[in-house]
Short mmCIF file of C-alpha atoms in Angstrom, two decimals:
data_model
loop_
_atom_site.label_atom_id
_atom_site.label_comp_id
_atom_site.label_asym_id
_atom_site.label_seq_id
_atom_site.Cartn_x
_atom_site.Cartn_y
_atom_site.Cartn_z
CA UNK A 1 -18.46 7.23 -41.38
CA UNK A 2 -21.51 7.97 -43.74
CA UNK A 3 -22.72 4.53 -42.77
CA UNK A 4 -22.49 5.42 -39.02
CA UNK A 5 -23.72 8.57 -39.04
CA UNK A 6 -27.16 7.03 -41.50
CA UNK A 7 -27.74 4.39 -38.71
CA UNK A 8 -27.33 6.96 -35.81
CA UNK A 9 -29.99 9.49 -37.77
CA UNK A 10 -31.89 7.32 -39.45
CA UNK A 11 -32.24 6.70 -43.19
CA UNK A 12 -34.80 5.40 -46.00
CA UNK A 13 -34.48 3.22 -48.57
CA UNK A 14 -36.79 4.80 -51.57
CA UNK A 15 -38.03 3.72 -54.91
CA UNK A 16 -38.15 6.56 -57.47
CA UNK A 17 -40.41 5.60 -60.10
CA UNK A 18 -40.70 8.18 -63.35
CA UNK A 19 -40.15 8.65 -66.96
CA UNK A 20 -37.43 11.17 -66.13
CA UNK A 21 -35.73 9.86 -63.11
CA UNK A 22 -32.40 11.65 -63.54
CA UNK A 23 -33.88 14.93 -63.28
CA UNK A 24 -35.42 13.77 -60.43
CA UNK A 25 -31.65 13.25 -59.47
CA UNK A 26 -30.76 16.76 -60.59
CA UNK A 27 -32.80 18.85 -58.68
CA UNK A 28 -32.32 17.35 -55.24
CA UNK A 29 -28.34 17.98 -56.32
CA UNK A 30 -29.28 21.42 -56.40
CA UNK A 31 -31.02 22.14 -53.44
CA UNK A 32 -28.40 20.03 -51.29
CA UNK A 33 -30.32 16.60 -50.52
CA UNK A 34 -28.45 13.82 -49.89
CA UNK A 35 -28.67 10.99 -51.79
CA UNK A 36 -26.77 7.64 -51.87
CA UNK A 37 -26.10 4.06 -53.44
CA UNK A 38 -28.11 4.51 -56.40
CA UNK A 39 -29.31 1.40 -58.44
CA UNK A 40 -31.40 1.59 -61.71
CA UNK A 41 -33.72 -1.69 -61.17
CA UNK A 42 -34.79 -0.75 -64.84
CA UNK A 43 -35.21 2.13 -67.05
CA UNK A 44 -38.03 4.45 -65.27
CA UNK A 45 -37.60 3.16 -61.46
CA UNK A 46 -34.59 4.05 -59.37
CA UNK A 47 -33.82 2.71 -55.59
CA UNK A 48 -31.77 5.30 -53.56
CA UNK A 49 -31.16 5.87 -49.82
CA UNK A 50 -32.36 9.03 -48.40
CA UNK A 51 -31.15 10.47 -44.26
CA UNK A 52 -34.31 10.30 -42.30
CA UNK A 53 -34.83 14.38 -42.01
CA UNK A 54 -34.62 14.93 -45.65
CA UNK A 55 -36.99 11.98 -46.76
CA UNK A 56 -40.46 14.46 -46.35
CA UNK A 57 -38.33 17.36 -48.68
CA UNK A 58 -37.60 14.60 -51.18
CA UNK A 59 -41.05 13.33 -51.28
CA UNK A 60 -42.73 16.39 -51.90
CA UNK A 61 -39.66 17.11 -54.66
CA UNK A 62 -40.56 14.17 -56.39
CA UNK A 63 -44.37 14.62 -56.45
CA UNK A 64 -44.39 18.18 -58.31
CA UNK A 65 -42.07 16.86 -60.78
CA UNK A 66 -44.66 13.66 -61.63
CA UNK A 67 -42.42 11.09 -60.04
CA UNK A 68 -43.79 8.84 -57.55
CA UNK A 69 -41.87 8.17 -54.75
CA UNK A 70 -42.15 4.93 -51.92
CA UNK A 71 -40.15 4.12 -49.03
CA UNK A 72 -39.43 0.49 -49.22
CA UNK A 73 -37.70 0.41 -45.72
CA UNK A 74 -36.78 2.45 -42.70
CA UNK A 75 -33.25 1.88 -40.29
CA UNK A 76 -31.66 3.25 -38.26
CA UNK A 77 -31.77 4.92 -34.37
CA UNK A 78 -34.82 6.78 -34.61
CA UNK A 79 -37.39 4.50 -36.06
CA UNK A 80 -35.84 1.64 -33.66
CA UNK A 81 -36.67 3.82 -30.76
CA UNK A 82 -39.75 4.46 -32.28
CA UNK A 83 -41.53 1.63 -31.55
CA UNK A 84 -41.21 1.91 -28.09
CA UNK A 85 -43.66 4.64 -28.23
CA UNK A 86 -46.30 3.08 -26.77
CA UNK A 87 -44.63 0.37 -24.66
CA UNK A 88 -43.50 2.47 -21.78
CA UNK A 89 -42.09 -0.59 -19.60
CA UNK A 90 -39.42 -1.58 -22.78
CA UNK A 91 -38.51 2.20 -23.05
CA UNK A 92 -37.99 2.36 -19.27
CA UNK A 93 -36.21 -1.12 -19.51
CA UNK A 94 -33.63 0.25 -22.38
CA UNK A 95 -33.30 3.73 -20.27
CA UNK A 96 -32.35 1.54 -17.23
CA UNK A 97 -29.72 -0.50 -19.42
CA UNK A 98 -28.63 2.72 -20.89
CA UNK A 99 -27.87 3.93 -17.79
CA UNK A 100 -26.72 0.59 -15.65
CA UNK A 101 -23.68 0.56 -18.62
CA UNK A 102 -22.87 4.10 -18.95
CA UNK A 103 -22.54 4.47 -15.10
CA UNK A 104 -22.50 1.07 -13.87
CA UNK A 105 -19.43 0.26 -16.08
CA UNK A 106 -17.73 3.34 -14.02
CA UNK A 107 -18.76 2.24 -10.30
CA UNK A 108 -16.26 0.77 -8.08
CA UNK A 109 -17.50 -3.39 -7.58
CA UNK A 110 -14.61 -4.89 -6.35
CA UNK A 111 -11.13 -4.03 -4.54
CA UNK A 112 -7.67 -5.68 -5.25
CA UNK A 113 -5.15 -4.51 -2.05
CA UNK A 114 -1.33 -5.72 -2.88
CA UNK A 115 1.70 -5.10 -1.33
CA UNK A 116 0.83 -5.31 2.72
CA UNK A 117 1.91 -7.66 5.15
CA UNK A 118 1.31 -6.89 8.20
CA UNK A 119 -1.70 -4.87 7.80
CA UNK A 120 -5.15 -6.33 6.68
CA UNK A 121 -6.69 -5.90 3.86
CA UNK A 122 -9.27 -5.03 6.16
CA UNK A 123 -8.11 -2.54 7.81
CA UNK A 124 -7.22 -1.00 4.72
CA UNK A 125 -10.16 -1.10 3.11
CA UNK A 126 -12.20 -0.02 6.34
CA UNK A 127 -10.15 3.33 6.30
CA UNK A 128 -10.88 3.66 2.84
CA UNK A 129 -14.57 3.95 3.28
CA UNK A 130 -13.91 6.54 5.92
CA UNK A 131 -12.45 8.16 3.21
CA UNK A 132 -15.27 8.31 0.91
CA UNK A 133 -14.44 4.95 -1.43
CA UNK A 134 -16.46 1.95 -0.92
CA UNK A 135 -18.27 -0.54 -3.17
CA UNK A 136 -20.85 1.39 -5.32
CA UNK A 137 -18.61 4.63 -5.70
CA UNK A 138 -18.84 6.18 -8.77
CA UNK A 139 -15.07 6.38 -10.11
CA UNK A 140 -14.19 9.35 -11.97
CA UNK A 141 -15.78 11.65 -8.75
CA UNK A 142 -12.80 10.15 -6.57
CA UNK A 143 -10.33 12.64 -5.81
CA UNK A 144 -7.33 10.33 -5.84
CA UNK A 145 -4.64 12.51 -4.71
CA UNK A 146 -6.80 13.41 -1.87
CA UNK A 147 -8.05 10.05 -0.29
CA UNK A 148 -4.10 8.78 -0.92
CA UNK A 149 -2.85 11.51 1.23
CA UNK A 150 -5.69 10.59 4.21
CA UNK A 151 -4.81 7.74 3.99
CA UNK A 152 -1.34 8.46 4.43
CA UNK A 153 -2.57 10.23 7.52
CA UNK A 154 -4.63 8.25 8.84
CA UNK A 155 -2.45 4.47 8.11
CA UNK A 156 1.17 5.55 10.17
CA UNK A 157 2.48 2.09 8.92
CA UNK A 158 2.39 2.40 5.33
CA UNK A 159 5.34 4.13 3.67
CA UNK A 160 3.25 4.39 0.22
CA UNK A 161 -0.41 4.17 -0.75
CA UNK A 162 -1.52 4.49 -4.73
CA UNK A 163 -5.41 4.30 -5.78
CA UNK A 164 -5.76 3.03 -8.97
CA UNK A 165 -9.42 2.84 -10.61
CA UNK A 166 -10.04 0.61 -13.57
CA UNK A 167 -13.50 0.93 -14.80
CA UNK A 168 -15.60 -1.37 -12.03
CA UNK A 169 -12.20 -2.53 -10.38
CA UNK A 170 -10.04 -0.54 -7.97
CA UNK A 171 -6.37 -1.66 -7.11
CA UNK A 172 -4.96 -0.75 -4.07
CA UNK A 173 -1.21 -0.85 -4.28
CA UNK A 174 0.83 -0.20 -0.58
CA UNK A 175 4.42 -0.36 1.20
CA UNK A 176 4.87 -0.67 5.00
CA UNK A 177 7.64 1.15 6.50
CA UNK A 178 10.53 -1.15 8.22
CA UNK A 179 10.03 -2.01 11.84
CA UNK A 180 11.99 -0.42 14.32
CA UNK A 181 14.64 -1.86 15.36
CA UNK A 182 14.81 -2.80 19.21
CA UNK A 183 17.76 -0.93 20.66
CA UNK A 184 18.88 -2.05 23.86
CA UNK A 185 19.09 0.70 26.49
CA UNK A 186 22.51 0.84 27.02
CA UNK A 187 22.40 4.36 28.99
CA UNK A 188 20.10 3.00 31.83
CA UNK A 189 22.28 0.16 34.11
CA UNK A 190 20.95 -3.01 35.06
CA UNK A 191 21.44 -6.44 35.58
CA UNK A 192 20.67 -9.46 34.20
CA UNK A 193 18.84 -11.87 36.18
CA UNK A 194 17.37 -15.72 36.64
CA UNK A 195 14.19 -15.92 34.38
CA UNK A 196 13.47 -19.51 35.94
CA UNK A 197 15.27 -21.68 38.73
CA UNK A 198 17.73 -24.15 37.55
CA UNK A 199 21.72 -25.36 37.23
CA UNK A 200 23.78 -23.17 35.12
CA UNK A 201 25.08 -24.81 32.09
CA UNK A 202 26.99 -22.03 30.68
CA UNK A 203 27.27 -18.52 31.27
CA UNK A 204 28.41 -16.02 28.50
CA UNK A 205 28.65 -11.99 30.46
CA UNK A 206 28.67 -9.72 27.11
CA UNK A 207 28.69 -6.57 29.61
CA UNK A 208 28.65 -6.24 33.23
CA UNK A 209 30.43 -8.80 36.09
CA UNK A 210 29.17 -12.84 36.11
CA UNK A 211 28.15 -13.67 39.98
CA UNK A 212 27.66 -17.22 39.35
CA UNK A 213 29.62 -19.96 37.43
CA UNK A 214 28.65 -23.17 35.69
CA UNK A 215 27.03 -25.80 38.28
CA UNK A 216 25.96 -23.23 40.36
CA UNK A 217 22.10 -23.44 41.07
CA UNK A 218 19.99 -20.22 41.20
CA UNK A 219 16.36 -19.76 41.97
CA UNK A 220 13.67 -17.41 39.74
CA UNK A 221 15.26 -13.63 40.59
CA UNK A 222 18.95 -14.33 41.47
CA UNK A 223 21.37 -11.41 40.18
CA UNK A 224 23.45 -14.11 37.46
CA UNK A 225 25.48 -10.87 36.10
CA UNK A 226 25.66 -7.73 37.66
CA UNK A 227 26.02 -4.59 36.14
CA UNK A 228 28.58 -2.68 38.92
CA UNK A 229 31.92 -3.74 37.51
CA UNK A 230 34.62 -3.40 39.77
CA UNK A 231 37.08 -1.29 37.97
CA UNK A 232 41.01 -2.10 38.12
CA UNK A 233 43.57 0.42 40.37
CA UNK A 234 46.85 0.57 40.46
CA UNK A 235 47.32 0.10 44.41
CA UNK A 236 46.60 -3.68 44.80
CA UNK A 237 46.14 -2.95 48.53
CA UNK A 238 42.62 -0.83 47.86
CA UNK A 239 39.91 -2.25 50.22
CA UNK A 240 37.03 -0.37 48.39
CA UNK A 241 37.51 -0.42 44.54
CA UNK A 242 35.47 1.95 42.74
CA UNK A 243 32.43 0.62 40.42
CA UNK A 244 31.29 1.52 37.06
CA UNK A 245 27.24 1.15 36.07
CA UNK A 246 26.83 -0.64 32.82
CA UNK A 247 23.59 -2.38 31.51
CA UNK A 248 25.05 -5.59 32.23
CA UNK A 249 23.60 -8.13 29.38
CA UNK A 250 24.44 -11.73 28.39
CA UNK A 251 23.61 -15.28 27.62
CA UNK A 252 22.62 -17.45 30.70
CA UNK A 253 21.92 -21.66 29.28
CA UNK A 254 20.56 -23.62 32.23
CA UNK A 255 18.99 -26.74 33.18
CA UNK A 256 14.77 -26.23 34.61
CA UNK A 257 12.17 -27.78 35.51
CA UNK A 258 8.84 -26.40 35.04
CA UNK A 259 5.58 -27.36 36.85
CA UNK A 260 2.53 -25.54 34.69
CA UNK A 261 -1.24 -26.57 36.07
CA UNK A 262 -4.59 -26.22 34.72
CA UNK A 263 -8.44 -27.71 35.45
CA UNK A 264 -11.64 -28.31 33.88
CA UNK A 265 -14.87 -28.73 34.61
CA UNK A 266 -16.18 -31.57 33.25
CA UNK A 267 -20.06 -30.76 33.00
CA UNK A 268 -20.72 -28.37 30.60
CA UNK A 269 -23.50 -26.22 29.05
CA UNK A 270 -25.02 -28.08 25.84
CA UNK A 271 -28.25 -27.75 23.93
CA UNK A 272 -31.35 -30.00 22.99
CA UNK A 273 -32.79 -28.30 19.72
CA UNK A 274 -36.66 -28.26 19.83
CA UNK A 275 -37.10 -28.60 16.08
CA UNK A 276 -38.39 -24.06 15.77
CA UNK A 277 -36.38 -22.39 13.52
CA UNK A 278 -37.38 -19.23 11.39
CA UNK A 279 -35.80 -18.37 8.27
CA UNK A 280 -35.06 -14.69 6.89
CA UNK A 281 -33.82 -13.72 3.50
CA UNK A 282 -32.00 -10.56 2.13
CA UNK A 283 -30.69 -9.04 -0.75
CA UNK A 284 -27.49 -6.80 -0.36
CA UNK A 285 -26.67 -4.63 -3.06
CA UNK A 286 -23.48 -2.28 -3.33
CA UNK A 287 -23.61 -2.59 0.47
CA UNK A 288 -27.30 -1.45 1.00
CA UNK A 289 -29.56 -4.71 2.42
CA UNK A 290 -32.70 -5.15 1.02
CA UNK A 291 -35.04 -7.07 3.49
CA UNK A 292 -37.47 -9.14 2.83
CA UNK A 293 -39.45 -9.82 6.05
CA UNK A 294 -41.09 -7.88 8.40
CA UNK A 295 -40.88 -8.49 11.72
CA UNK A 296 -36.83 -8.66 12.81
CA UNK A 297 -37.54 -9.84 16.37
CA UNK A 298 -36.71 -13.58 17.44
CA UNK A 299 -39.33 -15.26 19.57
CA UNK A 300 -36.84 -18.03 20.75
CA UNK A 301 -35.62 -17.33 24.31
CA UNK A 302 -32.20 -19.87 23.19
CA UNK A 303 -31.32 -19.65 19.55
CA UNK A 304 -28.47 -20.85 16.83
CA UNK A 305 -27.66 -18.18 14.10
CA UNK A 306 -26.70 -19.81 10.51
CA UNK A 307 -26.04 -17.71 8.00
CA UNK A 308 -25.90 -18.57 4.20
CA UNK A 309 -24.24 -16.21 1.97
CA UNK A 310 -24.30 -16.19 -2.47
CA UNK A 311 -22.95 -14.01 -4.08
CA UNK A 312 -22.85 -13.99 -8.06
CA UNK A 313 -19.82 -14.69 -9.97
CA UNK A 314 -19.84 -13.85 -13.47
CA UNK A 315 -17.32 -16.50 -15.66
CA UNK A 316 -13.57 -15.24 -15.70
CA UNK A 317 -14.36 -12.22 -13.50
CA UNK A 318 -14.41 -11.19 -9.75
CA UNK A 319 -17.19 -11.82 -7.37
CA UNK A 320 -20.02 -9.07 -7.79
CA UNK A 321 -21.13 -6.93 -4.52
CA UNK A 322 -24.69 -8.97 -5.01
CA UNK A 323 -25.13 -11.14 -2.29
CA UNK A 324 -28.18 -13.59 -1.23
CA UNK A 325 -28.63 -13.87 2.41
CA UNK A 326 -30.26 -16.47 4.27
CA UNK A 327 -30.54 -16.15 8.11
CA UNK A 328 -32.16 -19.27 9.78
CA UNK A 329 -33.08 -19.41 13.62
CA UNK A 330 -32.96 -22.68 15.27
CA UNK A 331 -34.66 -23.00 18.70
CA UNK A 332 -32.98 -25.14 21.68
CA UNK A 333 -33.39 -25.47 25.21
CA UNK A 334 -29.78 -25.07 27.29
CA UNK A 335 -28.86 -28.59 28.82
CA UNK A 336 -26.30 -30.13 31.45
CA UNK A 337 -23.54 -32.59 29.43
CA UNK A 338 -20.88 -34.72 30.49
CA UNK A 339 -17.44 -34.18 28.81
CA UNK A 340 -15.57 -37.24 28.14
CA UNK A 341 -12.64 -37.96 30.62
CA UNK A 342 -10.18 -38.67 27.98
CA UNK A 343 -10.66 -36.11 25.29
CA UNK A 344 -10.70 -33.69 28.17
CA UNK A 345 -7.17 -34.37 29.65
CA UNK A 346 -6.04 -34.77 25.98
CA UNK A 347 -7.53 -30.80 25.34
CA UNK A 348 -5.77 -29.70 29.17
CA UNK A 349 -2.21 -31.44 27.64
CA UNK A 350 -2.22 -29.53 24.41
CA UNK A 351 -3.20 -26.55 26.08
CA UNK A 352 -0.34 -26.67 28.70
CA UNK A 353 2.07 -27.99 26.08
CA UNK A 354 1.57 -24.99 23.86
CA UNK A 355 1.95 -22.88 26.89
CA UNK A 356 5.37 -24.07 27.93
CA UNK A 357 6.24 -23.42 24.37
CA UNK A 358 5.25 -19.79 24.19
CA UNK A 359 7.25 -19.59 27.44
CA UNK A 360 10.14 -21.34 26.84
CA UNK A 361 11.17 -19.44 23.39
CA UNK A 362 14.02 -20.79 21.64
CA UNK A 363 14.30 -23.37 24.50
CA UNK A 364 13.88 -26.77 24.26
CA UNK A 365 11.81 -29.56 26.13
CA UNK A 366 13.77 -32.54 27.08
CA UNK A 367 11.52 -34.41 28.88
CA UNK A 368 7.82 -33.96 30.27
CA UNK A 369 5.60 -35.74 32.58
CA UNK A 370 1.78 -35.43 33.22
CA UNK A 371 0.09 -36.07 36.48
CA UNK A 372 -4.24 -36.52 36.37
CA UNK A 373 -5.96 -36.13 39.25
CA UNK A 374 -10.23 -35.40 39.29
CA UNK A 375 -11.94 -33.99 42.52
CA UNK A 376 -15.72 -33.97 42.50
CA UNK A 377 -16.68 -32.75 38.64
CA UNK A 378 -13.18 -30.73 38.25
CA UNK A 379 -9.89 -32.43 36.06
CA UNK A 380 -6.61 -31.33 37.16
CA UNK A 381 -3.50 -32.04 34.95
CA UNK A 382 -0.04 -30.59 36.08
CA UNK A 383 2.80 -31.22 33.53
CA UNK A 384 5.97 -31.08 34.61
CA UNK A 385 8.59 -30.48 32.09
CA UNK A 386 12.87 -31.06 31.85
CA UNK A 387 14.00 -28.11 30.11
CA UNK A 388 17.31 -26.67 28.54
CA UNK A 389 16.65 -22.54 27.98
CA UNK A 390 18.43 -19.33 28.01
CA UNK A 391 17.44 -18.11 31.62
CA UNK A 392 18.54 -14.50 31.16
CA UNK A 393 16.68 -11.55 32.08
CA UNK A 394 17.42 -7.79 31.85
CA UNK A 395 16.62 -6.05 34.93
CA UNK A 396 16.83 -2.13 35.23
CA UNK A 397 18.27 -1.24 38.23
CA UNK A 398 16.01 1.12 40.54
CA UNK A 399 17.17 4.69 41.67
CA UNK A 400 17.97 3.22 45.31
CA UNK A 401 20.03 0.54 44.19
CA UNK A 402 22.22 2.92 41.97
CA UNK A 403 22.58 5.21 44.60
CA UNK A 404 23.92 2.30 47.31
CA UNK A 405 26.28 1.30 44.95
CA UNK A 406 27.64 4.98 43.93
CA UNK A 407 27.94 5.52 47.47
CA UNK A 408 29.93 2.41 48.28
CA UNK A 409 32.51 3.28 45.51
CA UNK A 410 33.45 6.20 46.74
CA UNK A 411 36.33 6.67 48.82
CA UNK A 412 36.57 6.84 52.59
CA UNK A 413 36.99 10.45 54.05
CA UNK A 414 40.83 11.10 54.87
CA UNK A 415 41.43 12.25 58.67
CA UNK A 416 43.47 15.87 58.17
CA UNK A 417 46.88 15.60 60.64
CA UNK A 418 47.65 18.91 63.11
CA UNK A 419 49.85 21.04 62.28
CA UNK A 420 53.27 20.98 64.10
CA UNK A 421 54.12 24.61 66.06
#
């Protein structure tokens, strides 16, 4: 600790040189100076360390008792900082560093977000800065509990947010709440109906009355299972039986075909670059660009945009909010192209095969044709597809139609007979 505390205050190495140098020793014992690591070089000269602040008291001490005394070297703090005194730019320069790692080593560089799925990182991190944290905030100022409970607030599909900082680095650890499940309506009646025209396979009626059977063929729309169910009486001989509303629901397997159409033109807009481009550089720090150009307006009337972005990486770390940009503008004069037949039709195929995917589900293709036909500078393909899907729809019923049916269940008026006299 002595040692510390000499290089933090400074110290002096001095040699004592006298014919009495122990009483030299004496009297700075008795007036409370501190002296350490004594060594006798031989028998009138003695070399002692002496703190910085008391080296003036022990100089003069040693000159009224007829002992001369020279320092022989000077360490420590002060006399480092010392000979900045006249080189303002290295004092400013060990300031700056004084200050980039006492407050730099405590502002927020990078972000680590764990734990989300279905939300971006982001998103996350977009709300976050709304909140007051964002590359270049200084850490211990965050009120944690605070921004994790706006956050809260403000992000309905997290179930948890923590804010963790760790000197430059802050981790973001979240939970999303569990989706909703998808009830089915079972209070509102309905009926299932025919997605798609096609020949029943198989029909499966989980609730409400099948209207159709396997072979049958139905067009887009048809009523497949109803959901007025006929209700069972005990008088076999009841014209009118009465009806009960259910949200009629099932599985409906079918055979379709599917016709799905789509064009191109096939002259499109291209470009002829002139050989102009300007280039414009940047420096983004903690978020704040630095520009280096004046003028920010683009001559061009038809321009390309390519932006090159380096950042700096230090070895085994994350990458640093210090970013190089390069923006270069490259000139070009709009042109009329031909598109290639072929890779055209091949782009119009993909496109309408993806399409009957997305519409078929958990369907499947059995067979597919294409058709190509080109009028003037316009590609037509129409794919027609053999398909084996699940054609059931649910249908709500509308206020009307429950009210018909109601109506028809109910019983006929009975005519009242005279009475006899």
């Amino acid at each position: 600790m002595r040692t510390l505390l000499a290089w933090l205050f400074g110290f002096v190495t001095a040699r004592m040189v006298g014919s009495e140098p122990e009483a030299l020793l004496n009297q700075c014992a008795q007036r409370g100076l501190t002296l350490w690591k004594m060594e006798r070089l031989d028998p009138v000269t003695l070399l002692v360390k002496v703190p910085a602040t008391q080296w003036r008291r022990v100089e003069a001490l040693a000159e009224r008792m007829g002992c001369q005394a020279e320092d022989v070297q000077r360490r420590g703090v002060p006399y480092f900082l010392g000979r900045f005194r006249r080189r303002y730019g290295l004092l400013v320069g060990l300031v700056l560093c004084l200050l980039l790692f006492g407050v730099g080593s405590r502002t927020i560089l990078t972000f680590d977000v764990t734990g989300n799925e279905t939300v971006s990182a982001q998103e996350i991190l977009g709300q976050l800065r709304l909140c007051g944290v964002s590359v270049g905030t200084y850490g211990p100022k965050i009120p944690i509990r605070t921004v994790e409970n706006q956050m809260m607030q403000a992000l309905h599909q997290l179930s948890f947010f923590s804010l963790n900082v760790h000197g430059t680095r802050a981790e973001i650890i979240v939970r999303e709440r569990d989706a909703i499940p998808d009830l089915r309506p079972e209070n509102i009646p309905g009926n299932v109906v025919a997605a798609a025209s096609g020949e029943i396979t198989h029909i499966e009626p989980w609730a409400g009355d099948a209207l159709v059977q396997e072979g049958d063929g139905v067009a887009a729309g048809d009523v497949l299972i109803s959901g007025a169910m006929e209700m069972d009486t005990s008088n076999p001989l009841e014209l009118v039986r009465p009806k009960r509303l259910v949200h009629a629901e099932g599985k409906v397997l079918a055979s379709t075909r599917r016709t799905l159409t789509a064009c191109l033109d096939l002259t499109a807009q291209g470009k002829r670059y002139t050989g102009e481009e300007t280039t414009r550089y940047a420096l983004s720090i903690l978020g704040k660009r630095v520009k280096f150009f004046r003028n920010s307006g683009i001559s061009y009337a038809n321009y390309d945009t390519i932006t090159k972005l380096k950042s700096w990486t230090p070895p085994l770390g994350d990458c640093l909010p210090i970013v190089w940009e390069a923006e270069t503008f490259r000139a070009y004069d709009p042109v009329e192209q031909p598109l290639d037949a072929a890779a055209a039709e091949a782009l119009l195929q993909a496109q309408l095969r993806k399409a009957l995917e997305e519409a078929l589900g958990q369907g499947e293709i059995l067979t597919t044709r294409c058709e190509t036909t080109q009028e003037g500078d316009r590609l037509f393909v129409t794919l027609t597809a053999h398909c084996f899907e699940d054609i059931a729809k649910e249908v709500p019923m509308t206020a009307d139609e429950i009210a018909q049916i109601r109506a028809a269940s109910e019983p006929p008026p009975t005519e009242e007979k005279p009475a006899k006299e």
